[in-house]
Coordinates of C-alpha atoms in Angstrom, one line a residue:
Chain A
M1 CA 0.2 0.0 -0.1
M2 CA 2.6 2.5 -1.3
V3 CA 1.3 6.3 -1.5
R4 CA 4.0 8.6 -2.9
I5 CA 4.1 11.9 -3.9
G6 CA 6.7 14.4 -5.4
D7 CA 10.3 15.0 -4.5
Y8 CA 11.1 13.2 -1.2
S9 CA 14.5 14.7 -0.9
M10 CA 12.9 17.6 0.9
A11 CA 11.4 15.0 3.5
N12 CA 12.5 16.1 6.9
Y13 CA 9.7 16.4 9.1
S14 CA 9.6 20.3 9.0
L15 CA 6.0 21.1 7.7
M16 CA 4.0 22.2 10.7
W17 CA 0.4 21.9 10.8
G18 CA -1.6 24.6 9.4
S19 CA -4.8 25.8 7.4
K20 CA -3.2 24.9 4.2
A21 CA -1.3 21.9 5.4
P22 CA -3.6 20.4 8.1
G23 CA -2.0 17.2 9.9
H24 CA -3.6 13.7 10.2
L25 CA -3.5 12.2 14.1
I26 CA -4.5 8.5 14.5
Y27 CA -4.7 7.2 17.6
L28 CA -5.3 3.2 17.8
I29 CA -6.5 2.0 21.6
D30 CA -6.2 -1.5 22.6
Q31 CA -9.6 -2.2 23.7
S32 CA -9.0 -5.9 24.2
G33 CA -10.2 -7.9 27.4
S34 CA -6.7 -7.5 28.9
M35 CA -7.2 -3.9 29.3
S36 CA -9.7 -4.3 31.8
G37 CA -9.4 -2.4 35.0
P38 CA -7.0 0.8 35.3
N39 CA -5.3 0.4 31.9
E40 CA -8.4 1.1 29.9
V41 CA -9.2 4.3 31.8
K42 CA -5.6 5.5 31.6
A43 CA -5.6 4.9 27.5
A44 CA -9.1 7.0 27.5
E45 CA -7.7 9.5 29.7
A46 CA -4.1 9.8 28.0
V47 CA -6.1 10.1 24.5
H48 CA -8.2 12.8 26.1
A49 CA -5.4 14.7 27.4
A50 CA -3.4 14.9 24.0
I51 CA -6.6 15.7 22.0
M52 CA -7.1 18.7 24.7
D53 CA -3.7 19.8 24.2
T54 CA -4.0 19.5 20.4
F55 CA -7.1 21.5 20.7
R56 CA -5.6 24.4 22.8
G57 CA -3.0 24.4 20.3
C58 CA -5.7 25.2 17.7
V59 CA -7.4 28.1 19.6
Q60 CA -6.6 31.5 18.4
G61 CA -8.6 33.8 20.8
T62 CA -12.3 32.8 20.3
E63 CA -11.6 30.7 17.0
V64 CA -10.2 27.3 16.5
R65 CA -8.1 26.5 13.8
N66 CA -8.7 23.2 11.8
R67 CA -4.8 22.4 11.8
V68 CA -5.6 18.7 12.2
Y69 CA -7.8 15.9 11.5
I70 CA -8.2 13.3 14.3
T71 CA -9.2 9.4 14.1
I72 CA -9.6 7.4 16.8
I73 CA -9.3 3.7 16.1
G74 CA -10.5 0.8 19.0
Y75 CA -9.1 -2.7 18.5
G76 CA -10.4 -5.8 20.3
N77 CA -13.8 -4.1 21.0
E78 CA -17.5 -5.5 20.2
Q79 CA -17.1 -4.7 16.4
G80 CA -13.5 -6.0 16.0
V81 CA -11.8 -2.8 14.7
S82 CA -13.7 0.3 14.3
I83 CA -13.6 4.3 14.2
I84 CA -14.7 5.4 17.5
R85 CA -14.3 9.0 16.5
E86 CA -13.1 11.3 13.6
G87 CA -13.1 14.6 12.7
W88 CA -11.7 18.2 12.5
M89 CA -10.9 20.0 15.3
T90 CA -13.8 22.2 15.0
D91 CA -16.2 18.7 15.0
F92 CA -14.7 18.1 18.4
V93 CA -15.7 21.2 20.0
E94 CA -19.1 20.2 21.3
D95 CA -17.9 16.9 22.6
L96 CA -15.0 18.5 24.4
K97 CA -17.4 21.1 25.9
N98 CA -19.6 18.3 27.0
C99 CA -16.7 16.2 28.4
K100 CA -15.1 19.3 30.4
A101 CA -18.8 19.8 31.9
N102 CA -19.5 16.2 32.9
N103 CA -15.8 15.4 33.9
T104 CA -15.5 12.8 31.0
T105 CA -13.5 11.6 28.5
I106 CA -14.0 11.9 24.9
I107 CA -14.0 8.2 24.3
A108 CA -15.6 5.9 26.7
P109 CA -13.0 3.5 28.5
K110 CA -13.7 -0.2 27.2
S111 CA -12.2 -3.6 27.3
Y112 CA -13.7 -6.8 25.5
G113 CA -12.0 -9.2 23.3
G114 CA -8.9 -10.3 21.6
T115 CA -6.0 -8.0 20.3
P116 CA -6.6 -7.8 16.6
M117 CA -3.9 -5.1 15.9
A118 CA -3.0 -6.1 12.5
E119 CA -6.7 -5.5 11.4
A120 CA -6.3 -1.9 13.1
F121 CA -3.2 -1.1 11.2
M122 CA -5.2 -1.8 8.1
L123 CA -7.7 0.2 8.9
A124 CA -5.2 3.0 9.9
G125 CA -3.7 2.4 6.4
R126 CA -7.0 2.7 4.7
C127 CA -7.5 6.0 6.5
L128 CA -4.2 7.6 5.5
S129 CA -4.7 6.3 2.1
S130 CA -7.7 8.3 2.0
W131 CA -6.4 11.3 3.3
I132 CA -3.0 11.2 1.2
T133 CA -5.1 11.1 -1.7
A134 CA -7.6 13.6 -1.0
R135 CA -4.5 15.9 0.0
Q136 CA -2.8 15.2 -3.3
N137 CA -5.8 16.5 -4.9
I138 CA -5.8 19.8 -3.2
C139 CA -1.9 20.0 -3.8
A140 CA -2.4 19.3 -7.9
N141 CA -4.8 22.5 -7.7
D142 CA -3.2 24.8 -4.9
P143 CA 0.8 25.2 -4.8
R144 CA 0.2 26.8 -1.2
A145 CA -1.2 23.6 0.3
G146 CA 0.9 20.9 1.8
I147 CA 0.8 17.3 3.4
P148 CA 2.5 17.4 6.8
A149 CA 3.6 13.6 7.6
P150 CA 0.5 11.7 9.5
I151 CA 1.4 10.4 12.9
V152 CA -0.2 7.3 14.3
I153 CA 0.0 6.5 18.0
N154 CA -0.5 3.1 19.2
I155 CA -2.0 2.3 22.6
T156 CA -1.7 -1.3 24.0
D157 CA -1.1 -3.4 26.9
G158 CA -0.5 -7.0 25.1
Y159 CA 0.9 -8.5 22.1
P160 CA -1.1 -8.8 18.6
D161 CA -3.1 -12.0 17.8
D162 CA -1.0 -12.3 14.9
R163 CA 2.4 -10.7 15.5
N164 CA 3.6 -11.2 11.9
S165 CA 0.7 -9.9 10.2
A166 CA 0.7 -6.6 12.7
T167 CA 4.4 -6.3 11.9
T168 CA 3.9 -6.4 8.0
E169 CA 0.9 -4.0 8.0
A170 CA 2.6 -2.0 10.7
K171 CA 5.5 -1.6 8.2
K172 CA 3.2 -0.7 5.3
I173 CA 2.0 2.2 7.3
M174 CA 5.4 3.5 8.1
N175 CA 6.4 3.1 4.2
M176 CA 3.6 5.4 3.3
S177 CA 5.2 8.7 1.9
T178 CA 4.4 12.3 1.7
P179 CA 7.1 15.2 0.6
D180 CA 7.2 15.7 4.3
G181 CA 8.6 12.5 5.5
N182 CA 7.1 8.9 5.7
V183 CA 3.9 8.3 8.3
L184 CA 5.3 8.1 11.7
L185 CA 4.1 5.5 13.9
F186 CA 4.9 5.7 17.7
N187 CA 3.8 2.6 19.9
I188 CA 3.3 2.8 23.7
H189 CA 2.8 -0.9 25.5
M190 CA 1.6 -0.2 29.0
D191 CA 2.6 -2.5 32.1
D192 CA 2.2 -1.1 35.7
S193 CA 3.5 -4.3 37.4
E194 CA 6.3 -4.1 39.4
E195 CA 8.2 -7.3 37.9
T196 CA 8.7 -5.8 35.0
A197 CA 11.3 -2.7 33.8
E198 CA 10.0 0.4 31.6
I199 CA 12.3 0.5 28.6
K200 CA 12.0 4.0 27.0
F201 CA 13.4 4.9 23.3
P202 CA 16.0 2.3 23.0
N203 CA 18.4 2.8 20.1
D204 CA 19.5 -0.8 20.1
K205 CA 17.7 -3.9 20.4
A206 CA 20.3 -5.2 22.7
Q207 CA 18.9 -2.7 25.3
L208 CA 15.5 -4.5 25.4
N209 CA 16.8 -7.5 27.3
G210 CA 14.9 -10.1 25.6
V211 CA 11.6 -8.4 26.4
E212 CA 9.4 -9.8 23.7
A213 CA 7.1 -7.2 23.4
G214 CA 10.2 -4.6 23.1
E215 CA 11.5 -6.6 19.9
F216 CA 8.2 -6.5 18.2
L217 CA 7.7 -2.6 18.7
F218 CA 11.2 -1.9 18.1
D219 CA 10.8 -3.1 14.3
I220 CA 7.4 -1.2 14.0
S221 CA 8.4 2.2 15.4
S222 CA 9.7 5.4 13.8
E223 CA 12.9 6.5 14.4
M224 CA 13.4 9.8 16.5
S225 CA 15.0 13.0 14.8
P226 CA 16.6 15.8 17.0
E227 CA 13.3 17.8 16.5
F228 CA 11.1 15.1 18.1
I229 CA 13.6 14.5 21.0
K230 CA 13.3 18.5 21.4
V231 CA 9.7 17.9 21.8
A232 CA 9.7 14.4 23.9
K233 CA 11.9 16.7 26.5
Q234 CA 9.2 19.2 26.7
Q235 CA 7.1 16.3 28.0
K236 CA 10.0 15.6 30.2
L237 CA 10.6 12.1 28.5
E238 CA 14.7 12.4 29.2
G239 CA 17.5 10.3 28.0
I240 CA 16.5 10.3 24.4
F241 CA 19.6 9.9 21.9
P242 CA 19.3 10.3 17.8
G243 CA 18.3 7.3 16.3
A244 CA 16.4 6.0 19.1
K245 CA 13.2 4.3 18.3
G246 CA 9.8 6.1 19.3
F247 CA 8.4 3.6 21.7
V248 CA 8.1 2.5 25.6
V249 CA 7.6 -0.9 26.6
N250 CA 6.3 -1.6 30.2
A251 CA 5.1 2.1 30.5
K252 CA 4.7 3.0 34.2
G253 CA 2.8 5.8 36.1
D254 CA 2.4 8.8 34.1
T255 CA 4.9 8.0 30.8
L256 CA 1.7 7.0 29.2
V257 CA 0.1 10.3 29.0
R258 CA 3.3 12.2 28.2
F259 CA 4.0 9.8 25.6
V260 CA 0.8 10.1 23.7
R261 CA 1.1 14.2 24.6
F262 CA 4.4 14.0 22.9
G263 CA 3.4 12.1 19.9
S264 CA 0.6 14.4 19.3
A265 CA 2.9 17.6 19.8
V266 CA 5.7 16.8 17.1
S267 CA 4.0 18.7 14.4
Q268 CA 2.2 21.6 16.1
K269 CA 3.5 24.9 16.2
Chain B
M229 CA 19.3 63.4 3.1
R230 CA 16.1 61.7 1.5
I231 CA 14.7 58.4 2.8
E232 CA 11.9 56.3 1.0
Y233 CA 10.0 54.0 2.9
S234 CA 7.8 51.2 2.2
A235 CA 6.0 48.4 3.9
F236 CA 4.4 45.2 3.1
I237 CA 2.6 42.4 5.1
L238 CA 1.2 38.9 4.2
P239 CA -0.2 36.4 6.5
H240 CA 0.8 32.6 7.0
I241 CA -0.5 30.3 3.8
G242 CA -4.3 30.0 4.0
D243 CA -4.6 32.3 6.8
Q244 CA -6.5 35.8 6.6
F245 CA -5.3 39.3 7.1
S246 CA -7.4 39.3 10.4
Q247 CA -5.3 36.0 11.7
C248 CA -2.0 37.9 11.1
A249 CA -0.2 38.8 14.2
D250 CA 2.6 40.9 12.6
R251 CA 2.4 44.6 12.5
F252 CA 4.1 47.6 11.6
S253 CA 4.0 51.8 12.1
C254 CA 5.3 54.6 10.1
G255 CA 5.7 57.7 12.0
E256 CA 7.2 60.1 9.3
T257 CA 6.6 63.0 11.6
N258 CA 8.5 61.8 14.4
Q259 CA 10.8 60.0 12.0
C260 CA 10.3 56.8 13.6
F261 CA 9.5 53.6 12.3
A262 CA 8.7 49.9 14.1
I263 CA 7.6 46.6 13.5
A264 CA 6.5 43.9 15.9
D265 CA 5.7 40.1 15.6
G266 CA 3.0 38.8 17.8
V267 CA 3.5 35.3 19.5
G268 CA 1.1 33.0 17.8
N269 CA 0.3 30.8 21.0
S270 CA -0.5 33.8 23.0
L271 CA -3.7 35.9 23.5
F272 CA -4.9 38.6 20.6
P273 CA -1.2 39.0 19.8
G274 CA -1.9 40.9 17.1
D275 CA -3.3 43.8 18.9
W276 CA -0.6 43.7 21.4
A277 CA 1.8 44.1 18.2
Q278 CA 0.1 47.1 17.1
L279 CA 0.0 48.7 20.4
L280 CA 3.6 48.4 20.7
C281 CA 4.3 49.6 17.2
D282 CA 1.9 52.5 17.6
D283 CA 3.4 53.6 20.9
F284 CA 6.8 53.7 19.7
I285 CA 6.2 56.2 16.8
E286 CA 4.6 58.5 19.4
H287 CA 7.4 58.0 22.3
P288 CA 10.5 56.9 20.6
T289 CA 12.9 57.9 22.9
L290 CA 10.8 56.7 26.2
F291 CA 9.5 53.5 24.7
S292 CA 11.7 50.9 27.0
D293 CA 14.4 50.2 29.4
N294 CA 16.1 46.9 28.6
T295 CA 13.3 44.6 30.0
H296 CA 10.0 46.9 30.8
L297 CA 8.1 49.3 28.5
C298 CA 8.0 52.9 30.1
R299 CA 4.5 53.0 29.8
E300 CA 3.7 49.4 30.7
D301 CA 0.3 50.0 32.4
E302 CA -1.1 52.2 30.2
L303 CA -0.2 49.8 27.2
I304 CA -1.3 46.6 29.1
S305 CA -4.7 48.7 29.9
K306 CA -5.4 49.5 26.1
W307 CA -4.8 45.7 25.3
E308 CA -7.2 44.8 27.9
E309 CA -9.9 47.2 27.0
Q310 CA -9.6 45.5 23.3
R311 CA -9.5 42.0 25.0
N312 CA -12.5 42.9 26.8
K313 CA -14.2 44.0 23.7
R314 CA -13.5 40.8 21.7
I315 CA -14.8 38.7 24.5
S316 CA -18.2 40.6 24.7
N317 CA -21.3 38.6 23.4
L318 CA -19.9 35.5 23.0
S319 CA -22.0 32.1 22.3
D320 CA -21.5 29.4 25.0
E321 CA -19.3 27.4 22.3
E322 CA -16.9 30.5 22.0
I323 CA -16.9 31.1 25.6
F324 CA -15.7 27.5 26.0
I325 CA -13.1 27.9 23.1
Y326 CA -11.7 31.2 24.6
E327 CA -11.1 29.6 28.2
M328 CA -9.4 26.4 26.5
G329 CA -7.1 29.2 24.9
L330 CA -6.6 30.8 28.3
D331 CA -5.3 27.5 29.5
K332 CA -2.5 28.1 26.9
A333 CA -2.0 32.0 27.5
D334 CA -3.7 34.5 28.9
F335 CA -1.7 37.2 27.8
A336 CA -0.1 38.7 24.4
A337 CA 3.3 38.7 23.5
S338 CA 5.3 39.9 20.8
T339 CA 8.5 40.6 19.5
F340 CA 9.6 44.4 18.4
V341 CA 11.9 46.5 16.8
G342 CA 12.0 50.2 16.6
L343 CA 14.3 52.4 14.6
S344 CA 14.4 56.3 15.1
F345 CA 16.3 59.0 13.4
D346 CA 17.8 62.4 13.6
K347 CA 20.1 64.3 11.4
K348 CA 23.5 62.4 12.4
R349 CA 22.5 59.2 13.8
W350 CA 19.9 56.6 13.8
S351 CA 19.0 54.4 17.1
C352 CA 17.3 51.0 17.5
Q353 CA 15.8 49.1 20.1
A354 CA 14.9 45.3 19.6
I355 CA 13.6 42.4 21.4
G356 CA 13.0 39.0 20.0
D357 CA 13.7 37.3 16.6
S358 CA 12.8 40.4 14.6
Y359 CA 15.5 42.2 12.9
L360 CA 16.9 45.7 11.8
F361 CA 19.4 45.2 8.7
L362 CA 21.8 47.7 7.4
I363 CA 22.5 47.0 4.0
N364 CA 25.2 48.8 1.7
Q365 CA 25.1 49.4 -1.9
D366 CA 26.1 45.9 -2.7
Y367 CA 23.4 44.5 -1.1
N368 CA 25.7 42.7 1.5
I369 CA 24.6 43.1 5.1
S370 CA 26.6 45.5 7.0
L371 CA 25.2 45.3 10.4
K372 CA 22.2 43.3 12.1
V373 CA 20.4 43.9 15.3
A374 CA 18.2 41.8 17.4
S375 CA 18.1 40.7 21.1
M376 CA 18.4 37.0 19.6
D377 CA 20.9 37.6 17.1
G378 CA 23.1 34.4 16.8
H379 CA 20.4 31.9 18.4
D380 CA 18.2 29.7 16.2
F381 CA 15.1 30.9 14.7
D382 CA 12.4 28.7 16.8
N383 CA 9.0 29.2 18.3
F384 CA 10.0 30.5 21.6
P385 CA 11.6 34.2 21.1
E386 CA 12.1 37.0 23.7
Y387 CA 9.2 39.4 24.0
F388 CA 7.1 42.3 25.5
A389 CA 4.1 40.5 27.4
S390 CA 0.9 42.4 27.9
K391 CA 0.9 41.0 31.8
K392 CA 3.2 42.5 34.5
G393 CA 6.4 40.1 35.3
Q394 CA 5.5 38.2 31.9
N395 CA 8.3 39.9 29.7
N396 CA 11.0 37.5 28.4
G397 CA 14.5 38.4 27.5
T398 CA 16.1 41.8 27.6
A399 CA 15.9 44.4 24.7
V400 CA 19.4 45.5 22.9
Y401 CA 20.1 49.0 22.0
C402 CA 22.2 50.3 19.0
S403 CA 23.0 53.5 17.2
G404 CA 25.2 54.6 14.6
D405 CA 25.4 57.1 11.5
Y406 CA 24.6 56.9 8.1
K407 CA 27.7 56.1 6.6
D408 CA 27.5 53.7 3.4
V409 CA 24.0 52.9 4.4
A410 CA 21.9 52.3 1.5
Y411 CA 18.9 50.8 3.1
F412 CA 17.7 50.0 6.7
A413 CA 15.3 47.0 6.4
L414 CA 12.9 45.8 9.5
M415 CA 11.8 42.4 9.3
T416 CA 9.8 39.9 11.4
D417 CA 11.4 36.4 12.1
A418 CA 10.5 34.2 9.0
L419 CA 11.8 36.8 6.2
S420 CA 14.7 37.6 8.4
D421 CA 15.6 34.4 8.5
W422 CA 15.6 34.2 4.8
F423 CA 17.1 37.7 4.2
I424 CA 20.2 36.4 6.5
E425 CA 20.8 33.3 3.9
A426 CA 19.9 35.3 0.8
T427 CA 22.1 36.3 -2.0
P428 CA 22.7 39.9 -2.8
E429 CA 20.7 39.8 -6.0
K430 CA 17.8 38.1 -4.0
R431 CA 17.8 40.7 -1.4
E432 CA 17.9 43.5 -4.1
E433 CA 15.0 41.8 -5.5
L434 CA 12.8 42.2 -2.2
L435 CA 14.3 45.4 -1.2
N436 CA 13.1 46.9 -4.4
I437 CA 9.3 45.5 -4.4
H438 CA 7.1 48.3 -5.2
S439 CA 3.4 47.0 -4.5
H440 CA 1.6 44.4 -2.4
S441 CA 0.8 42.3 -5.4
E442 CA 4.7 42.2 -6.3
Y443 CA 5.5 41.4 -2.5
E444 CA 3.1 38.4 -2.4
A445 CA 4.2 37.0 -5.6
F446 CA 7.9 37.3 -4.3
I447 CA 7.1 35.6 -1.1
D448 CA 4.6 32.7 -2.7
Q449 CA 7.5 32.2 -4.9
E450 CA 10.3 31.8 -2.0
R451 CA 7.6 29.8 0.0
Q452 CA 7.0 27.1 -3.0
M453 CA 10.6 26.9 -3.5
M454 CA 10.7 26.2 0.3
S455 CA 13.3 28.7 0.9
L456 CA 11.1 31.0 3.2
K457 CA 9.3 29.3 6.2
D458 CA 5.4 29.4 6.2
D459 CA 4.8 32.2 8.8
D460 CA 3.4 35.5 8.7
T461 CA 5.5 38.0 7.0
A462 CA 6.1 41.9 7.4
M463 CA 8.9 44.0 6.3
L464 CA 9.5 47.9 6.5
V465 CA 12.3 49.0 4.2
L466 CA 14.0 52.7 4.2
K467 CA 15.9 53.3 1.1
V468 CA 18.7 56.3 1.9
E469 CA 19.6 58.8 -0.9
D470 CA 21.9 61.3 -0.2
D471 CA 20.6 64.8 -1.8
G472 CA 23.3 67.0 -0.5
S473 CA 20.9 68.2 2.1
E474 CA 21.7 68.2 5.8
N475 CA 18.1 67.9 6.5
L476 CA 16.2 64.6 6.8
T477 CA 13.2 64.1 4.5
F478 CA 10.9 61.2 4.5
Y479 CA 8.7 60.1 1.8
S480 CA 6.5 57.5 0.4
N481 CA 4.1 56.1 -2.2
P482 CA 0.7 54.9 -1.1
D483 CA 1.1 52.1 -3.2
K484 CA 4.0 51.0 -1.3
L485 CA 2.5 50.9 2.2
D486 CA 0.4 48.2 3.2
N487 CA -2.5 49.1 5.6
I488 CA -3.6 45.9 7.8
D489 CA -7.1 47.6 8.5
S490 CA -7.7 48.1 4.9
L491 CA -6.6 44.6 4.3
I492 CA -8.6 43.2 6.7
Q493 CA -11.7 45.4 5.7
N494 CA -11.4 44.4 1.7
E495 CA -11.0 40.9 2.9
K496 CA -14.4 41.1 5.1
K497 CA -16.1 42.5 2.2
S498 CA -15.1 39.9 -0.1
K499 CA -16.2 37.0 2.3
D500 CA -19.7 38.7 2.8
K501 CA -20.5 38.9 -0.8
E502 CA -19.6 35.2 -1.4
E503 CA -22.3 33.0 -1.7
I504 CA -21.7 30.0 0.3
S505 CA -22.5 26.6 -1.2
L506 CA -22.3 23.1 0.3
E507 CA -19.3 22.4 -1.9
E508 CA -16.2 20.8 0.0
K509 CA -13.7 23.2 -1.2
D510 CA -10.4 23.0 1.0
Y511 CA -11.7 19.7 2.5
N512 CA -12.0 18.3 -1.0
G513 CA -12.8 14.7 -0.9
F514 CA -12.4 14.1 2.7
P515 CA -15.3 14.7 5.1
P516 CA -15.7 18.2 5.9
P517 CA -16.4 19.9 9.3
E518 CA -19.9 19.4 10.4
D519 CA -22.1 22.3 9.2
K520 CA -23.6 23.5 12.8
T521 CA -25.0 26.7 11.2
E522 CA -27.9 24.9 9.8
E523 CA -29.0 23.6 13.3
T524 CA -29.5 26.8 15.0
N525 CA -32.3 29.2 14.9
S526 CA -30.0 32.2 16.5
P527 CA -30.4 35.4 14.2
K528 CA -26.8 35.6 14.8
H529 CA -26.2 33.1 12.5
S530 CA -28.6 34.1 9.8
K531 CA -25.7 35.3 7.5
C532 CA -24.0 32.1 7.6
E533 CA -27.2 30.1 6.1
R534 CA -26.5 28.1 3.3
I535 CA -28.0 28.3 0.0
V536 CA -29.3 25.3 -1.7
T537 CA -29.5 25.8 -5.6
A538 CA -30.6 23.6 -8.5
Q539 CA -27.1 24.0 -10.0
S540 CA -25.1 23.2 -6.5
I541 CA -27.4 20.0 -6.2
D542 CA -26.6 18.7 -10.0
K543 CA -23.1 19.6 -9.3
E544 CA -23.1 17.3 -6.3
I545 CA -24.9 14.8 -8.1
Q546 CA -22.6 14.8 -10.9
K547 CA -19.4 14.8 -8.3
I548 CA -20.9 11.6 -6.5
K549 CA -21.5 9.6 -9.8
R550 CA -17.9 10.3 -10.7
E551 CA -16.3 9.4 -7.4
W552 CA -18.6 7.2 -5.7
S553 CA -16.5 3.9 -6.6
S554 CA -13.7 5.1 -4.9
Y555 CA -15.3 6.2 -1.8
N556 CA -14.5 4.2 1.4
A557 CA -17.4 3.5 4.0
I558 CA -16.8 6.7 5.9
Q559 CA -17.0 9.1 2.7
L560 CA -20.2 7.0 1.4
K561 CA -21.6 7.7 5.1
N562 CA -21.1 11.4 4.8
C563 CA -22.1 11.4 1.5
I564 CA -25.3 10.1 2.2
K565 CA -25.6 12.5 5.5
K566 CA -25.2 15.5 3.0
L567 CA -27.7 14.2 0.6
I568 CA -30.1 14.0 3.6
K569 CA -29.3 17.5 4.4
Y570 CA -30.0 18.8 0.9
I571 CA -33.2 16.9 0.6
D572 CA -34.6 18.5 4.1
K573 CA -33.5 21.8 2.8
L574 CA -35.6 21.4 -0.5
L575 CA -38.5 20.2 1.5
L576 CA -38.1 23.1 3.8
H577 CA -37.2 26.1 1.7
G578 CA -37.4 25.0 -2.1
T579 CA -34.5 25.9 -4.0
S580 CA -33.2 29.8 -4.4
N581 CA -33.6 29.5 -8.4

C-alpha cells in the first residue's frame, strides 16, 4: 500500500500543521479484554489529554483553526476494529465542552475481546491512504497546500493476535510517504506491574533485554529525529538519543500520558 | 538626505489578514518606524503588536528600558480594553473555546524592533527574533540588530508581554551614523531568517518591491521553493538617498505602503459577498467539518445560512457519480448524510432558482 508523491529529497518532518497543510493524527487504542481495569481508563484519559492539548494549540482567541484531522480507532472491541470518533478540530468542540462539564473523556474506557492489532493497522492504513490521496488532489490544484507527515500512535497492553501480520501491516503504514516524510508510527505498551522494567526509546535491540513486546515494537516504531527529541523533552521524556526508536515498553505511571502528548505535538506550531 | 519608505505584510499560507499577528507603524512626523511580531500562541497577539508599534512612534525615546516598557501600565490597560471588547457577547461555544485558549496563554506577547532617526544618527531598540538590517550598496548586510541574533529561529522568542512580570528576555540598543548605508530594513522572523541566508541579488529583488501584489508574488515564490518558512511576514524598508542636504526628509508612495486595517476590511467585504454553497472546497474529497450553523435558530447565524440551488445539487450529484466507486465506507456515509441535508433543505425552503 504505497502512496508516494513528489520529490522526497525535502522529506525532513519540517512541515508544521496549518490551515493549508493540516495534519492527520490517528490514535489506535487497544480495547481487548486484558485492558480491563485501570489500563482502559488510563488509555482513554491519555488520549483525551492529548486531544485537549491539540485543541488548545488550535485555539486563536475565540476561534478554532482546523490544523489537524483526528481519527480514533479502537481494536479488540465488540466490532473487532472500528473508528470510534473522527473529525476536524471544530467537530470536537461540542464533545470536548460536554466532557469538561461532565468530567468525562472523549472516548469511553472499554475492554472486550482479543487483540486484532494487524486489522487495526490495516484500517489505519486505509484512512491514511484516503487522506493522502485527498491531500494530493488539493496540492495538485493549490501550490500553497501541503501534506505534513501523518502520525499514528498505538496504545496497547499486550501482544497482537498475529504478530507477523501486525508487523507487516505496521511496516506498510511506515512506508507510506509524503513530501514531508513517511508516516510516523509511535507505540506505547503499558504494564504497571512491579516485575517488569520500563524501557524507553531504545536505540539498539540489545537494550531490550529480550523483552518480547520490545522486540516487536522496535521493528514497527519510527526513529526519533533531533526535533522529535526536543518535543519529547518538553513532556519530560528524557534520556533519548538520536536514532532511538519512538516507543516505550512496560510504561509505568504517567509515562503513558506524557508519551501520547509528545506524539501528538511533534508537528504542532 | 532623503529616505523613501515602504512596508508590506502577508499572513501565513491559508490564513486571513485578520489572523496575521505581524504589525508595523510608520511615524514620518517623529521620524521613527517600528515592526512587531505577535507570538502566535499568546492571546490576541496582533492587537498587542500594533499597540507596541504605535506607542513607539509616539514616544521613540521613552519606549523601553532593557526589560520593561516605559508605559507598561497604560499599554496593558489598552490591550485589556481591546480584549474585553473582543470577548463581549460570546456564545457558549465561543466562551468554551476562549477559556481553553486561556489555559495556553492569558496574555499577549510580541517581539519588537523600533528605529528612530535624527540628522546625524539612527537609533534602534529590539527584542526577540525580529531584526533591523543595515544594507550597503552591494546588498550585503553590514549590520544586523536583534536581541536573539546568533540564536536559531524557533517558536520561543524573547518578547514584551501584556501582563506584568511576564516579559521574556532583554532588549538590545544600538545606534550609528548613515555612512555607507543604502537601506534600513526591519523584518519579522521568517523573512529575517531568509534575508540572512539570501544572495545579494535576491536581497536586491526584495528591497525594491513596489507593490503589495509584487510582494505577494515574491513571498509565494520563495515559499514554494521552500526557502522561506510558512509564517506571517512583514517588512519595512527605508531606502537612503544622499541629496546633499543636511536635513532628513521622509517620503512614501501609498502603493508601497500596506495598511493592515484596509486589508482586513477588504477581505471581510469579499467574504460577505461570497455565496456559500455546500461544496467541500478546501476539504476536497475528505469529510468536511459538520455544518452546525444549519441547526441553530439564532439570528446571529443568519448570515451564514447556506443556499441550496438547483445548480449546486446537480453539481454534487455529478461529483458523486464520478467518484463514488473510490469512496470508502466513511466517505459514503458522509455523502449520504450530505444528500439527506440537501433533501431536508429542499423540503423546507425550496431552491433559490
